[in-house]
Amino acid sequence: MKKGITLTKASVLIGSQVQNEKLAFGACVDSRLLKNGDLFFACSGAKCDGHQFLANAALKNASAAVVSEEYSGNNFGLPLIRVKCPRIALQVLAKKILQSYPTKIVAVTGSAGKTTTKEFLAHFLATKFRVASTPGNYNSQLGMPLTILNHIDGDEEMIVLEMGMTKAGHIASLVNIAPPDIALITGVSLAHAENFENLEAIIAAKAEIFSHPKTRLGIYDYQLKNSPSIQKTLHNLNHPNFRSFSFACEDQGADYTSKLTPQGIELMHKGATIVKLGPLTFPGKHNLHNFIAAALAANQCGIDWELIHQAAKTLTLPPMRLQIEEHHGITIVNDSYNALPVAVKAALNSLPMPKSGGKKIAVLSEMRELGSFSEHCHREVGEYALPLVDVLICLGDGCAPIYATWTKAGRQIILVKEVAEISEHLSALVKAGDVLLVKGSRPSNLSSLVNLFIKTGSFLIKA
């Protein structure tokens, strides 16, 4: 679509009929982000109705608007393409355009680590192929179709797509849009758990990534090997040429695993070393897990181990993922992209040692979308943090179990409701030589504190 598609052709692909040879060069569902020539899809959601923003789309020179067939309002000078559901039309257009591209697709999902793994994998593949990949975390029912329509032009040899979910069936829907040749599950934990009864139900939903007949290879975290859902999914697949294997950092039961050595890491297949790699350029055992997953997928796509070895030297983590930098005498660990239980534990476990006399201080936001698992998960994180940091500052009522755990243990913890309160406490607590972890989801806006300190040397927010 980046090369342009006529409104006539676009309308036919999504089951409508508009005679207009005007070209559309992209797709958009948010009029604030619309670019000149975009096709605006007036999707309805829980918070707003896209039909309310047709005037904005017209002002920004949208090529046309895809609207509900029931819409009877002003067109504001825009050609209107009427469909039953603009959201479904967006997905259908992405699917049909992608079908016309002669490219291989690798799909990545997982409760945590999927964006990092996707970035690593795209980096490796780019050593040999023309590659496109999901920008940021555009992995949703709207985000992935937008990725296809706005960031892929059909000249690529490999596409790496991140697939996310909040409910059962979401991954299956994305797989239907973009059937992968290779599918990868980085791991599964309690994330978006409010819509699931238990962990096994989440695993079953993630396993949908293996469900399409086009998929020839499934790669998955070894910890899932004994999951009834994984076993059932792999057993029931009716793909004559499908195969799968597991991976792990250290567990020798996995098909592929690794061993840390003084020179770096060794990757092994069923106990035999297949390649020796130098030391990794980023921190965190969980990122070694992501690295192994990406390296194995890249090798299965035809990237030889020497290319992977060389490309590994220039790998970097995505923004706000365990970024360790020293500013104004303070070591700041900025991991403010998300706040899942497994990710919080991984960050706590990856902190560098403070300088002589320094403290480890962690700022944690509440972990959202956990539903009935929230209290248990917060308490577990609180217990996990006890031996790892000296002081905790927690944001949000959901952190009450952490507060209770630390108070009972006689440890220093502060529970606040607003980011501004955190800034005041940090100003009083943080001294040169300290290590400060900032770990939270993007909506909590904890990254603003990091940016403020880097810029001014102070955590205080000026009125």
GROMACS .gro file of C-alpha atoms in nm:
model
  463
    1MET     CA    1   0.000   0.000   0.000
    2LYS     CA    2   0.301   0.228   0.046
    3LYS     CA    3   0.327   0.239  -0.333
    4GLY     CA    4  -0.035   0.348  -0.364
    5ILE     CA    5  -0.366   0.174  -0.425
    6THR     CA    6  -0.670   0.319  -0.600
    7LEU     CA    7  -0.983   0.369  -0.395
    8THR     CA    8  -1.162   0.152  -0.651
    9LYS     CA    9  -0.929  -0.142  -0.587
   10ALA     CA   10  -0.926  -0.089  -0.210
   11SER     CA   11  -1.305  -0.084  -0.200
   12VAL     CA   12  -1.331  -0.407  -0.400
   13LEU     CA   13  -1.083  -0.581  -0.170
   14ILE     CA   14  -1.293  -0.498   0.136
   15GLY     CA   15  -1.627  -0.587  -0.021
   16SER     CA   16  -1.753  -0.244  -0.124
   17GLN     CA   17  -1.788  -0.060  -0.454
   18VAL     CA   18  -1.648   0.287  -0.511
   19GLN     CA   19  -1.540   0.412  -0.852
   20ASN     CA   20  -1.250   0.647  -0.780
   21GLU     CA   21  -0.897   0.629  -0.921
   22LYS     CA   22  -0.756   0.848  -0.644
   23LEU     CA   23  -0.463   0.680  -0.468
   24ALA     CA   24  -0.428   0.596  -0.101
   25PHE     CA   25  -0.073   0.552   0.031
   26GLY     CA   26  -0.136   0.431   0.385
   27ALA     CA   27  -0.397   0.354   0.647
   28CYS     CA   28  -0.488   0.527   0.971
   29VAL     CA   29  -0.735   0.483   1.257
   30ASP     CA   30  -0.632   0.789   1.461
   31SER     CA   31  -0.693   1.122   1.288
   32ARG     CA   32  -0.422   1.284   1.503
   33LEU     CA   33  -0.162   1.062   1.335
   34LEU     CA   34  -0.305   1.078   0.984
   35LYS     CA   35  -0.068   1.161   0.699
   36ASN     CA   36  -0.152   1.315   0.364
   37GLY     CA   37  -0.307   1.049   0.140
   38ASP     CA   38  -0.395   0.802   0.415
   39LEU     CA   39  -0.713   0.597   0.401
   40PHE     CA   40  -0.896   0.673   0.726
   41PHE     CA   41  -1.079   0.382   0.891
   42ALA     CA   42  -1.354   0.511   1.123
   43CYS     CA   43  -1.330   0.230   1.376
   44SER     CA   44  -1.551   0.227   1.684
   45GLY     CA   45  -1.407   0.134   2.022
   46ALA     CA   46  -1.489   0.141   2.390
   47LYS     CA   47  -1.369   0.499   2.429
   48CYS     CA   48  -1.457   0.672   2.103
   49ASP     CA   49  -1.616   0.638   1.760
   50GLY     CA   50  -1.395   0.711   1.462
   51HIS     CA   51  -1.689   0.860   1.272
   52GLN     CA   52  -1.667   1.159   1.506
   53PHE     CA   53  -1.330   1.249   1.354
   54LEU     CA   54  -1.410   1.259   0.983
   55ALA     CA   55  -1.373   1.637   0.982
   56ASN     CA   56  -1.021   1.606   1.122
   57ALA     CA   57  -0.938   1.340   0.864
   58ALA     CA   58  -1.059   1.571   0.587
   59LEU     CA   59  -0.853   1.863   0.720
   60LYS     CA   60  -0.544   1.643   0.710
   61ASN     CA   61  -0.609   1.542   0.348
   62ALA     CA   62  -0.714   1.182   0.393
   63SER     CA   63  -0.767   1.014   0.057
   64ALA     CA   64  -1.103   0.875   0.174
   65ALA     CA   65  -1.278   0.734   0.478
   66VAL     CA   66  -1.396   0.380   0.538
   67VAL     CA   67  -1.719   0.411   0.735
   68SER     CA   68  -1.999   0.194   0.865
   69GLU     CA   69  -2.278   0.138   0.614
   70GLU     CA   70  -2.511   0.281   0.878
   71TYR     CA   71  -2.329   0.616   0.891
   72SER     CA   72  -2.554   0.899   0.767
   73GLY     CA   73  -2.355   1.204   0.872
   74ASN     CA   74  -2.150   1.461   0.681
   75ASN     CA   75  -1.871   1.335   0.456
   76PHE     CA   76  -1.676   1.664   0.488
   77GLY     CA   77  -1.575   1.634   0.124
   78LEU     CA   78  -1.423   1.288   0.164
   79PRO     CA   79  -1.506   0.993  -0.060
   80LEU     CA   80  -1.677   0.739   0.166
   81ILE     CA   81  -1.630   0.363   0.136
   82ARG     CA   82  -1.916   0.196   0.322
   83VAL     CA   83  -1.867  -0.141   0.491
   84LYS     CA   84  -2.033  -0.342   0.767
   85CYS     CA   85  -1.744  -0.288   1.008
   86PRO     CA   86  -1.443  -0.057   0.944
   87ARG     CA   87  -1.224  -0.256   1.186
   88ILE     CA   88  -1.285  -0.582   1.001
   89ALA     CA   89  -1.237  -0.400   0.669
   90LEU     CA   90  -0.894  -0.284   0.788
   91GLN     CA   91  -0.798  -0.642   0.871
   92VAL     CA   92  -0.932  -0.776   0.541
   93LEU     CA   93  -0.743  -0.515   0.339
   94ALA     CA   94  -0.419  -0.596   0.522
   95LYS     CA   95  -0.470  -0.969   0.467
   96LYS     CA   96  -0.543  -0.941   0.095
   97ILE     CA   97  -0.258  -0.702   0.024
   98LEU     CA   98  -0.016  -0.921   0.219
   99GLN     CA   99  -0.133  -1.225   0.020
  100SER     CA  100  -0.006  -1.057  -0.296
  101TYR     CA  101   0.349  -1.029  -0.160
  102PRO     CA  102   0.597  -1.316  -0.224
  103THR     CA  103   0.758  -1.295   0.118
  104LYS     CA  104   0.817  -1.523   0.415
  105ILE     CA  105   0.666  -1.434   0.752
  106VAL     CA  106   0.800  -1.502   1.100
  107ALA     CA  107   0.551  -1.436   1.382
  108VAL     CA  108   0.655  -1.373   1.743
  109THR     CA  109   0.435  -1.380   2.051
  110GLY     CA  110   0.481  -1.423   2.425
  111SER     CA  111   0.381  -1.264   2.753
  112ALA     CA  112   0.713  -1.080   2.779
  113GLY     CA  113   1.013  -1.037   2.553
  114LYS     CA  114   0.833  -1.047   2.221
  115THR     CA  115   0.932  -0.695   2.115
  116THR     CA  116   1.297  -0.746   2.209
  117THR     CA  117   1.303  -1.087   2.038
  118LYS     CA  118   1.140  -0.938   1.729
  119GLU     CA  119   1.402  -0.661   1.713
  120PHE     CA  120   1.689  -0.908   1.758
  121LEU     CA  121   1.547  -1.138   1.491
  122ALA     CA  122   1.500  -0.857   1.238
  123HIS     CA  123   1.858  -0.746   1.308
  124PHE     CA  124   1.992  -1.094   1.232
  125LEU     CA  125   1.779  -1.142   0.921
  126ALA     CA  126   1.892  -0.807   0.780
  127THR     CA  127   2.244  -0.949   0.739
  128LYS     CA  128   2.116  -1.143   0.437
  129PHE     CA  129   1.762  -1.040   0.346
  130ARG     CA  130   1.549  -0.734   0.279
  131VAL     CA  131   1.348  -0.720   0.601
  132ALA     CA  132   1.046  -0.537   0.742
  133SER     CA  133   0.924  -0.572   1.099
  134THR     CA  134   0.659  -0.444   1.337
  135PRO     CA  135   0.745  -0.090   1.450
  136GLY     CA  136   0.743  -0.060   1.828
  137ASN     CA  137   0.469  -0.281   1.965
  138TYR     CA  138   0.206  -0.245   1.691
  139ASN     CA  139   0.090  -0.599   1.764
  140SER     CA  140  -0.285  -0.563   1.824
  141GLN     CA  141  -0.599  -0.626   1.620
  142LEU     CA  142  -0.553  -0.277   1.474
  143GLY     CA  143  -0.178  -0.236   1.513
  144MET     CA  144  -0.069  -0.536   1.309
  145PRO     CA  145  -0.290  -0.454   1.006
  146LEU     CA  146  -0.157  -0.098   1.019
  147THR     CA  147   0.196  -0.237   1.020
  148ILE     CA  148   0.122  -0.436   0.705
  149LEU     CA  149  -0.039  -0.144   0.524
  150ASN     CA  150   0.205   0.128   0.630
  151HIS     CA  151   0.543  -0.037   0.673
  152ILE     CA  152   0.556  -0.317   0.415
  153ASP     CA  153   0.578  -0.255   0.041
  154GLY     CA  154   0.610  -0.606  -0.101
  155ASP     CA  155   0.978  -0.584  -0.190
  156GLU     CA  156   1.083  -0.753   0.133
  157GLU     CA  157   1.212  -1.109   0.146
  158MET     CA  158   1.134  -1.154   0.517
  159ILE     CA  159   0.873  -0.998   0.745
  160VAL     CA  160   0.887  -1.025   1.124
  161LEU     CA  161   0.549  -0.960   1.285
  162GLU     CA  162   0.479  -0.926   1.655
  163MET     CA  163   0.143  -1.066   1.765
  164GLY     CA  164  -0.018  -0.960   2.092
  165MET     CA  165  -0.342  -1.047   2.266
  166THR     CA  166  -0.569  -0.963   2.554
  167LYS     CA  167  -0.826  -1.239   2.495
  168ALA     CA  168  -0.849  -1.591   2.357
  169GLY     CA  169  -0.891  -1.582   1.980
  170HIS     CA  170  -0.685  -1.268   1.926
  171ILE     CA  171  -0.374  -1.455   1.811
  172ALA     CA  172  -0.583  -1.677   1.583
  173SER     CA  173  -0.731  -1.364   1.427
  174LEU     CA  174  -0.385  -1.219   1.360
  175VAL     CA  175  -0.258  -1.550   1.223
  176ASN     CA  176  -0.552  -1.549   0.982
  177ILE     CA  177  -0.441  -1.207   0.857
  178ALA     CA  178  -0.072  -1.294   0.833
  179PRO     CA  179  -0.013  -1.673   0.832
  180PRO     CA  180   0.346  -1.730   0.945
  181ASP     CA  181   0.596  -1.969   0.793
  182ILE     CA  182   0.772  -1.980   1.130
  183ALA     CA  183   0.600  -1.910   1.463
  184LEU     CA  184   0.776  -1.840   1.793
  185ILE     CA  185   0.651  -1.824   2.154
  186THR     CA  186   0.908  -1.653   2.377
  187GLY     CA  187   0.734  -1.762   2.698
  188VAL     CA  188   0.403  -1.737   2.881
  189SER     CA  189   0.322  -1.587   3.220
  190LEU     CA  190   0.040  -1.396   3.389
  191ALA     CA  191  -0.005  -1.103   3.151
  192HIS     CA  192  -0.346  -0.962   3.048
  193ALA     CA  193  -0.465  -1.226   3.293
  194GLU     CA  194  -0.792  -1.052   3.378
  195ASN     CA  195  -0.954  -1.222   3.079
  196PHE     CA  196  -0.836  -1.575   3.165
  197GLU     CA  197  -0.916  -1.832   3.433
  198ASN     CA  198  -0.561  -1.956   3.477
  199LEU     CA  199  -0.214  -1.970   3.325
  200GLU     CA  200  -0.301  -2.274   3.116
  201ALA     CA  201  -0.577  -2.075   2.944
  202ILE     CA  202  -0.321  -1.807   2.852
  203ILE     CA  203  -0.088  -2.074   2.713
  204ALA     CA  204  -0.372  -2.214   2.501
  205ALA     CA  205  -0.442  -1.868   2.359
  206LYS     CA  206  -0.074  -1.811   2.278
  207ALA     CA  207  -0.052  -2.154   2.112
  208GLU     CA  208  -0.296  -2.029   1.848
  209ILE     CA  209   0.014  -1.894   1.673
  210PHE     CA  210   0.087  -2.251   1.554
  211SER     CA  211  -0.263  -2.307   1.414
  212HIS     CA  212  -0.234  -2.213   1.046
  213PRO     CA  213  -0.165  -2.485   0.783
  214LYS     CA  214   0.100  -2.260   0.624
  215THR     CA  215   0.315  -2.274   0.938
  216ARG     CA  216   0.600  -2.521   0.901
  217LEU     CA  217   0.802  -2.457   1.218
  218GLY     CA  218   0.705  -2.383   1.577
  219ILE     CA  219   0.964  -2.265   1.831
  220TYR     CA  220   0.868  -2.240   2.197
  221ASP     CA  221   1.005  -2.187   2.547
  222TYR     CA  222   1.098  -2.521   2.705
  223GLN     CA  223   0.897  -2.434   3.017
  224LEU     CA  224   0.585  -2.484   2.802
  225LYS     CA  225   0.681  -2.835   2.691
  226ASN     CA  226   0.469  -3.013   2.952
  227SER     CA  227   0.173  -2.778   2.915
  228PRO     CA  228  -0.141  -2.974   2.819
  229SER     CA  229  -0.236  -2.688   2.587
  230ILE     CA  230   0.095  -2.699   2.399
  231GLN     CA  231   0.087  -3.078   2.380
  232LYS     CA  232  -0.273  -3.075   2.258
  233THR     CA  233  -0.204  -2.802   2.002
  234LEU     CA  234   0.104  -2.974   1.860
  235HIS     CA  235  -0.072  -3.313   1.858
  236ASN     CA  236  -0.383  -3.183   1.682
  237LEU     CA  237  -0.203  -2.985   1.412
  238ASN     CA  238  -0.288  -3.127   1.074
  239HIS     CA  239   0.019  -2.984   0.900
  240PRO     CA  240   0.197  -3.267   0.717
  241ASN     CA  241   0.532  -3.087   0.717
  242PHE     CA  242   0.509  -2.913   1.055
  243ARG     CA  243   0.788  -2.958   1.309
  244SER     CA  244   0.870  -2.792   1.639
  245PHE     CA  245   1.146  -2.758   1.894
  246SER     CA  246   1.202  -2.603   2.237
  247PHE     CA  247   1.471  -2.370   2.370
  248ALA     CA  248   1.594  -2.254   2.710
  249CYS     CA  249   1.881  -2.062   2.865
  250GLU     CA  250   2.023  -2.344   3.074
  251ASP     CA  251   1.775  -2.631   3.106
  252GLN     CA  252   1.943  -2.931   2.947
  253GLY     CA  253   1.608  -3.092   2.872
  254ALA     CA  254   1.540  -2.840   2.595
  255ASP     CA  255   1.621  -2.919   2.232
  256TYR     CA  256   1.839  -2.607   2.222
  257THR     CA  257   2.005  -2.452   2.524
  258SER     CA  258   2.309  -2.244   2.619
  259LYS     CA  259   2.610  -2.252   2.848
  260LEU     CA  260   2.788  -1.948   2.988
  261THR     CA  261   3.167  -1.956   2.952
  262PRO     CA  262   3.446  -1.706   3.032
  263GLN     CA  263   3.455  -1.623   2.661
  264GLY     CA  264   3.080  -1.572   2.620
  265ILE     CA  265   2.808  -1.827   2.551
  266GLU     CA  266   2.783  -2.159   2.375
  267LEU     CA  267   2.464  -2.268   2.202
  268MET     CA  268   2.398  -2.640   2.218
  269HIS     CA  269   2.164  -2.883   2.044
  270LYS     CA  270   2.076  -3.185   2.257
  271GLY     CA  271   2.394  -3.137   2.459
  272ALA     CA  272   2.635  -3.087   2.167
  273THR     CA  273   2.788  -2.744   2.106
  274ILE     CA  274   2.686  -2.599   1.770
  275VAL     CA  275   2.835  -2.250   1.796
  276LYS     CA  276   3.044  -2.040   2.034
  277LEU     CA  277   2.951  -1.674   2.062
  278GLY     CA  278   3.123  -1.387   2.236
  279PRO     CA  279   2.984  -1.201   2.538
  280LEU     CA  280   2.652  -1.027   2.483
  281THR     CA  281   2.635  -0.648   2.474
  282PHE     CA  282   2.328  -0.611   2.694
  283PRO     CA  283   2.231  -0.705   3.051
  284GLY     CA  284   1.971  -0.945   3.189
  285LYS     CA  285   1.937  -1.323   3.182
  286HIS     CA  286   1.590  -1.276   3.035
  287ASN     CA  287   1.752  -1.101   2.740
  288LEU     CA  288   1.979  -1.402   2.688
  289HIS     CA  289   1.653  -1.600   2.660
  290ASN     CA  290   1.527  -1.354   2.397
  291PHE     CA  291   1.862  -1.368   2.216
  292ILE     CA  292   1.859  -1.748   2.192
  293ALA     CA  293   1.504  -1.747   2.055
  294ALA     CA  294   1.590  -1.488   1.790
  295ALA     CA  295   1.918  -1.655   1.694
  296LEU     CA  296   1.753  -1.995   1.649
  297ALA     CA  297   1.471  -1.850   1.439
  298ALA     CA  298   1.723  -1.659   1.224
  299ASN     CA  299   1.932  -1.971   1.170
  300GLN     CA  300   1.620  -2.163   1.063
  301CYS     CA  301   1.558  -1.885   0.809
  302GLY     CA  302   1.900  -1.941   0.654
  303ILE     CA  303   2.130  -1.708   0.849
  304ASP     CA  304   2.452  -1.896   0.925
  305TRP     CA  305   2.602  -1.887   1.272
  306GLU     CA  306   2.900  -1.674   1.173
  307LEU     CA  307   2.669  -1.398   1.051
  308ILE     CA  308   2.470  -1.424   1.374
  309HIS     CA  309   2.795  -1.411   1.573
  310GLN     CA  310   2.902  -1.090   1.399
  311ALA     CA  311   2.557  -0.929   1.411
  312ALA     CA  312   2.528  -1.001   1.784
  313LYS     CA  313   2.809  -0.753   1.848
  314THR     CA  314   2.587  -0.463   1.742
  315LEU     CA  315   2.261  -0.566   1.909
  316THR     CA  316   2.091  -0.306   2.127
  317LEU     CA  317   1.782  -0.326   2.343
  318PRO     CA  318   1.466  -0.138   2.242
  319PRO     CA  319   1.402   0.192   2.425
  320MET     CA  320   1.298   0.175   2.791
  321ARG     CA  321   1.404  -0.189   2.824
  322LEU     CA  322   1.669  -0.226   3.091
  323GLN     CA  323   1.858   0.082   2.973
  324ILE     CA  324   2.146   0.130   3.217
  325GLU     CA  325   2.306   0.473   3.215
  326GLU     CA  326   2.491   0.688   3.465
  327HIS     CA  327   2.374   1.047   3.504
  328HIS     CA  328   2.481   1.299   3.766
  329GLY     CA  329   2.649   1.025   3.971
  330ILE     CA  330   2.339   0.801   3.975
  331THR     CA  331   2.313   0.470   3.789
  332ILE     CA  332   1.965   0.472   3.638
  333VAL     CA  333   1.805   0.152   3.512
  334ASN     CA  334   1.519   0.265   3.289
  335ASP     CA  335   1.281  -0.027   3.235
  336SER     CA  336   0.963   0.177   3.214
  337TYR     CA  337   0.805   0.015   2.909
  338ASN     CA  338   0.582  -0.240   3.082
  339ALA     CA  339   0.504  -0.389   3.422
  340LEU     CA  340   0.434  -0.761   3.408
  341PRO     CA  341   0.518  -0.981   3.709
  342VAL     CA  342   0.782  -1.179   3.521
  343ALA     CA  343   0.932  -0.860   3.376
  344VAL     CA  344   0.947  -0.686   3.714
  345LYS     CA  345   1.130  -0.984   3.864
  346ALA     CA  346   1.372  -0.993   3.572
  347ALA     CA  347   1.451  -0.623   3.613
  348LEU     CA  348   1.504  -0.658   3.989
  349ASN     CA  349   1.737  -0.949   3.926
  350SER     CA  350   1.943  -0.756   3.669
  351LEU     CA  351   2.046  -0.454   3.877
  352PRO     CA  352   2.416  -0.363   3.885
  353MET     CA  353   2.591  -0.322   4.218
  354PRO     CA  354   2.592   0.032   4.359
  355LYS     CA  355   2.917   0.213   4.423
  356SER     CA  356   3.069   0.200   4.770
  357GLY     CA  357   2.811   0.315   5.021
  358GLY     CA  358   2.535   0.336   4.762
  359LYS     CA  359   2.183   0.196   4.782
  360LYS     CA  360   1.957   0.007   4.546
  361ILE     CA  361   1.628   0.194   4.511
  362ALA     CA  362   1.338   0.068   4.300
  363VAL     CA  363   1.036   0.262   4.179
  364LEU     CA  364   0.758   0.025   4.075
  365SER     CA  365   0.417   0.102   3.931
  366GLU     CA  366   0.120  -0.123   3.994
  367MET     CA  367   0.081  -0.413   3.753
  368ARG     CA  368  -0.244  -0.382   3.561
  369GLU     CA  369  -0.481  -0.618   3.380
  370LEU     CA  370  -0.418  -0.904   3.624
  371GLY     CA  371  -0.778  -0.941   3.741
  372SER     CA  372  -0.820  -1.194   4.021
  373PHE     CA  373  -0.445  -1.267   4.013
  374SER     CA  374  -0.351  -0.910   4.107
  375GLU     CA  375  -0.313  -0.948   4.484
  376HIS     CA  376  -0.112  -1.270   4.454
  377CYS     CA  377   0.119  -1.130   4.185
  378HIS     CA  378   0.190  -0.808   4.372
  379ARG     CA  379   0.262  -0.996   4.694
  380GLU     CA  380   0.494  -1.231   4.508
  381VAL     CA  381   0.686  -0.938   4.357
  382GLY     CA  382   0.715  -0.780   4.701
  383GLU     CA  383   0.865  -1.098   4.845
  384TYR     CA  384   1.098  -1.134   4.548
  385ALA     CA  385   1.228  -0.779   4.592
  386LEU     CA  386   1.316  -0.815   4.962
  387PRO     CA  387   1.675  -0.939   4.916
  388LEU     CA  388   1.738  -0.742   4.597
  389VAL     CA  389   1.679  -0.374   4.679
  390ASP     CA  390   1.715  -0.148   4.982
  391VAL     CA  391   1.422   0.089   4.932
  392LEU     CA  392   1.095   0.059   4.740
  393ILE     CA  393   0.866   0.333   4.615
  394CYS     CA  394   0.540   0.199   4.475
  395LEU     CA  395   0.282   0.381   4.264
  396GLY     CA  396  -0.087   0.290   4.276
  397ASP     CA  397  -0.336   0.115   4.502
  398GLY     CA  398  -0.262  -0.217   4.335
  399CYS     CA  399   0.076  -0.216   4.511
  400ALA     CA  400  -0.087  -0.249   4.856
  401PRO     CA  401   0.020  -0.618   4.889
  402ILE     CA  402   0.382  -0.516   4.821
  403TYR     CA  403   0.352  -0.247   5.087
  404ALA     CA  404   0.209  -0.496   5.336
  405THR     CA  405   0.487  -0.747   5.267
  406TRP     CA  406   0.764  -0.492   5.313
  407THR     CA  407   0.607  -0.330   5.618
  408LYS     CA  408   0.574  -0.671   5.784
  409ALA     CA  409   0.943  -0.734   5.714
  410GLY     CA  410   1.036  -0.398   5.868
  411ARG     CA  411   1.175  -0.266   5.539
  412GLN     CA  412   1.165   0.086   5.398
  413ILE     CA  413   0.881   0.129   5.150
  414ILE     CA  414   0.674   0.425   5.035
  415LEU     CA  415   0.332   0.392   4.870
  416VAL     CA  416   0.209   0.688   4.663
  417LYS     CA  417  -0.081   0.770   4.433
  418GLU     CA  418   0.078   1.030   4.203
  419VAL     CA  419   0.403   1.056   4.006
  420ALA     CA  420   0.462   1.401   4.158
  421GLU     CA  421   0.488   1.240   4.502
  422ILE     CA  422   0.758   1.007   4.374
  423SER     CA  423   0.966   1.300   4.256
  424GLU     CA  424   0.966   1.450   4.605
  425HIS     CA  425   1.070   1.124   4.771
  426LEU     CA  426   1.344   1.057   4.516
  427SER     CA  427   1.485   1.405   4.567
  428ALA     CA  428   1.526   1.326   4.936
  429LEU     CA  429   1.644   0.965   4.899
  430VAL     CA  430   1.872   0.937   4.597
  431LYS     CA  431   2.240   1.016   4.646
  432ALA     CA  432   2.552   0.984   4.431
  433GLY     CA  433   2.656   0.619   4.403
  434ASP     CA  434   2.300   0.484   4.420
  435VAL     CA  435   2.138   0.254   4.167
  436LEU     CA  436   1.782   0.351   4.075
  437LEU     CA  437   1.545   0.115   3.896
  438VAL     CA  438   1.240   0.274   3.734
  439LYS     CA  439   1.000  -0.004   3.637
  440GLY     CA  440   0.643   0.057   3.524
  441SER     CA  441   0.400   0.049   3.237
  442ARG     CA  442   0.387   0.334   2.987
  443PRO     CA  443   0.053   0.470   3.117
  444SER     CA  444   0.214   0.525   3.457
  445ASN     CA  445   0.449   0.780   3.292
  446LEU     CA  446   0.744   0.693   3.516
  447SER     CA  447   0.975   0.755   3.221
  448SER     CA  448   0.904   1.127   3.265
  449LEU     CA  449   1.098   1.116   3.593
  450VAL     CA  450   1.398   0.961   3.420
  451ASN     CA  451   1.389   1.216   3.140
  452LEU     CA  452   1.358   1.502   3.388
  453PHE     CA  453   1.657   1.386   3.592
  454ILE     CA  454   1.875   1.329   3.286
  455LYS     CA  455   1.796   1.678   3.162
  456THR     CA  456   1.812   1.876   3.487
  457GLY     CA  457   1.987   1.661   3.746
  458SER     CA  458   1.678   1.687   3.965
  459PHE     CA  459   1.366   1.478   4.016
  460LEU     CA  460   1.159   1.776   4.128
  461ILE     CA  461   0.874   1.864   3.895
  462LYS     CA  462   0.842   2.241   3.870
  463ALA     CA  463   0.493   2.387   3.883
   0.00000   0.00000   0.00000
